[in-house]
């Protein structure tokens, strides 16, 4: 049976909603191109979010990727390039 990969839009929506919950900001005011820190996430919350992302979508995510690709857009671009997301 072939593994079903999540769609980029699905992961982006989930990430933006998690950031909105963590920062208590309306999701429609958040820019996915801004660094996580600029959106109001501290490093502890960002690392926890990477673990939650693994649990939600079932793929392994090195917690340091949050720092190597420090925005929603950059992280999604990396995951897409690595074949983790559905094309």
PDB file of C-alpha atoms in Angstrom:
ATOM      1  CA  UNK A   1       0.000   0.000   0.000  1.00  0.00           C
ATOM      2  CA  UNK A   2       1.383   3.376  -1.014  1.00  0.00           C
ATOM      3  CA  UNK A   3       2.019   5.990   1.662  1.00  0.00           C
ATOM      4  CA  UNK A   4      -0.343   8.952   1.462  1.00  0.00           C
ATOM      5  CA  UNK A   5       1.562  12.213   1.727  1.00  0.00           C
ATOM      6  CA  UNK A   6      -0.102  15.346   3.058  1.00  0.00           C
ATOM      7  CA  UNK A   7      -0.746  18.220   0.673  1.00  0.00           C
ATOM      8  CA  UNK A   8       1.276  21.402   1.103  1.00  0.00           C
ATOM      9  CA  UNK A   9      -1.891  23.455   1.622  1.00  0.00           C
ATOM     10  CA  UNK A  10      -3.047  21.090   4.366  1.00  0.00           C
ATOM     11  CA  UNK A  11       0.254  21.355   6.257  1.00  0.00           C
ATOM     12  CA  UNK A  12       0.399  25.134   5.765  1.00  0.00           C
ATOM     13  CA  UNK A  13      -3.120  25.557   7.126  1.00  0.00           C
ATOM     14  CA  UNK A  14      -2.325  23.363  10.126  1.00  0.00           C
ATOM     15  CA  UNK A  15       0.925  25.240  10.871  1.00  0.00           C
ATOM     16  CA  UNK A  16      -0.714  28.656  10.593  1.00  0.00           C
ATOM     17  CA  UNK A  17      -3.547  27.577  12.886  1.00  0.00           C
ATOM     18  CA  UNK A  18      -1.073  26.229  15.450  1.00  0.00           C
ATOM     19  CA  UNK A  19       0.872  29.491  15.372  1.00  0.00           C
ATOM     20  CA  UNK A  20      -2.367  31.449  15.789  1.00  0.00           C
ATOM     21  CA  UNK A  21      -3.308  29.324  18.804  1.00  0.00           C
ATOM     22  CA  UNK A  22       0.147  29.669  20.366  1.00  0.00           C
ATOM     23  CA  UNK A  23       0.379  33.417  19.847  1.00  0.00           C
ATOM     24  CA  UNK A  24      -3.319  34.233  20.340  1.00  0.00           C
ATOM     25  CA  UNK A  25      -3.309  36.169  17.062  1.00  0.00           C
ATOM     26  CA  UNK A  26      -5.934  35.834  14.327  1.00  0.00           C
ATOM     27  CA  UNK A  27      -4.653  33.440  11.673  1.00  0.00           C
ATOM     28  CA  UNK A  28      -5.494  35.883   8.889  1.00  0.00           C
ATOM     29  CA  UNK A  29      -3.047  38.424  10.351  1.00  0.00           C
ATOM     30  CA  UNK A  30      -0.092  36.017  10.181  1.00  0.00           C
ATOM     31  CA  UNK A  31       2.313  36.059   7.231  1.00  0.00           C
ATOM     32  CA  UNK A  32       3.778  32.627   6.370  1.00  0.00           C
ATOM     33  CA  UNK A  33       6.858  34.338   4.911  1.00  0.00           C
ATOM     34  CA  UNK A  34       7.838  35.928   8.235  1.00  0.00           C
ATOM     35  CA  UNK A  35      10.285  34.134  10.534  1.00  0.00           C
ATOM     36  CA  UNK A  36       8.694  32.105  13.323  1.00  0.00           C
ATOM     37  CA  UNK A  37      10.229  34.479  15.899  1.00  0.00           C
ATOM     38  CA  UNK A  38       8.624  37.484  14.177  1.00  0.00           C
ATOM     39  CA  UNK A  39       5.280  35.711  14.400  1.00  0.00           C
ATOM     40  CA  UNK A  40       5.734  35.443  18.160  1.00  0.00           C
ATOM     41  CA  UNK A  41       7.040  31.885  18.569  1.00  0.00           C
ATOM     42  CA  UNK A  42       9.922  31.258  20.918  1.00  0.00           C
ATOM     43  CA  UNK A  43      12.349  28.401  20.304  1.00  0.00           C
ATOM     44  CA  UNK A  44      10.685  26.073  22.817  1.00  0.00           C
ATOM     45  CA  UNK A  45       7.276  26.508  21.206  1.00  0.00           C
ATOM     46  CA  UNK A  46       8.726  26.098  17.714  1.00  0.00           C
ATOM     47  CA  UNK A  47      10.432  22.814  18.641  1.00  0.00           C
ATOM     48  CA  UNK A  48       7.246  21.542  20.294  1.00  0.00           C
ATOM     49  CA  UNK A  49       5.333  22.481  17.150  1.00  0.00           C
ATOM     50  CA  UNK A  50       7.721  20.377  15.043  1.00  0.00           C
ATOM     51  CA  UNK A  51       6.900  17.374  17.252  1.00  0.00           C
ATOM     52  CA  UNK A  52       3.188  18.069  16.909  1.00  0.00           C
ATOM     53  CA  UNK A  53       3.661  18.316  13.139  1.00  0.00           C
ATOM     54  CA  UNK A  54       5.200  14.823  13.144  1.00  0.00           C
ATOM     55  CA  UNK A  55       2.312  13.461  15.187  1.00  0.00           C
ATOM     56  CA  UNK A  56      -0.317  15.124  13.010  1.00  0.00           C
ATOM     57  CA  UNK A  57       1.053  14.071   9.622  1.00  0.00           C
ATOM     58  CA  UNK A  58       3.123  10.981  10.413  1.00  0.00           C
ATOM     59  CA  UNK A  59       6.517  11.984   9.052  1.00  0.00           C
ATOM     60  CA  UNK A  60       9.815  12.470  10.838  1.00  0.00           C
ATOM     61  CA  UNK A  61      10.964  16.034  11.253  1.00  0.00           C
ATOM     62  CA  UNK A  62      14.297  16.948  12.782  1.00  0.00           C
ATOM     63  CA  UNK A  63      13.568  19.704  15.339  1.00  0.00           C
ATOM     64  CA  UNK A  64      16.534  21.706  14.010  1.00  0.00           C
ATOM     65  CA  UNK A  65      14.723  22.182  10.681  1.00  0.00           C
ATOM     66  CA  UNK A  66      12.643  24.861  12.376  1.00  0.00           C
ATOM     67  CA  UNK A  67      15.871  26.846  12.793  1.00  0.00           C
ATOM     68  CA  UNK A  68      17.337  25.984   9.387  1.00  0.00           C
ATOM     69  CA  UNK A  69      14.096  26.933   7.616  1.00  0.00           C
ATOM     70  CA  UNK A  70      12.687  29.573   9.991  1.00  0.00           C
ATOM     71  CA  UNK A  71       9.363  30.418   8.350  1.00  0.00           C
ATOM     72  CA  UNK A  72       6.305  28.467   7.316  1.00  0.00           C
ATOM     73  CA  UNK A  73       7.054  29.070   3.634  1.00  0.00           C
ATOM     74  CA  UNK A  74      10.719  28.077   3.878  1.00  0.00           C
ATOM     75  CA  UNK A  75       9.911  24.964   5.924  1.00  0.00           C
ATOM     76  CA  UNK A  76       7.224  23.899   3.439  1.00  0.00           C
ATOM     77  CA  UNK A  77       9.570  24.522   0.503  1.00  0.00           C
ATOM     78  CA  UNK A  78      12.127  22.241   2.154  1.00  0.00           C
ATOM     79  CA  UNK A  79       9.585  19.512   2.940  1.00  0.00           C
ATOM     80  CA  UNK A  80       8.318  19.672  -0.630  1.00  0.00           C
ATOM     81  CA  UNK A  81      11.865  19.421  -2.033  1.00  0.00           C
ATOM     82  CA  UNK A  82      12.526  16.412   0.207  1.00  0.00           C
ATOM     83  CA  UNK A  83       9.432  14.635  -1.121  1.00  0.00           C
ATOM     84  CA  UNK A  84       7.615  14.684   2.211  1.00  0.00           C
ATOM     85  CA  UNK A  85       4.610  16.535   0.800  1.00  0.00           C
ATOM     86  CA  UNK A  86       2.310  15.531  -2.034  1.00  0.00           C
ATOM     87  CA  UNK A  87       2.994  17.357  -5.278  1.00  0.00           C
TER      88      UNK A  87
END
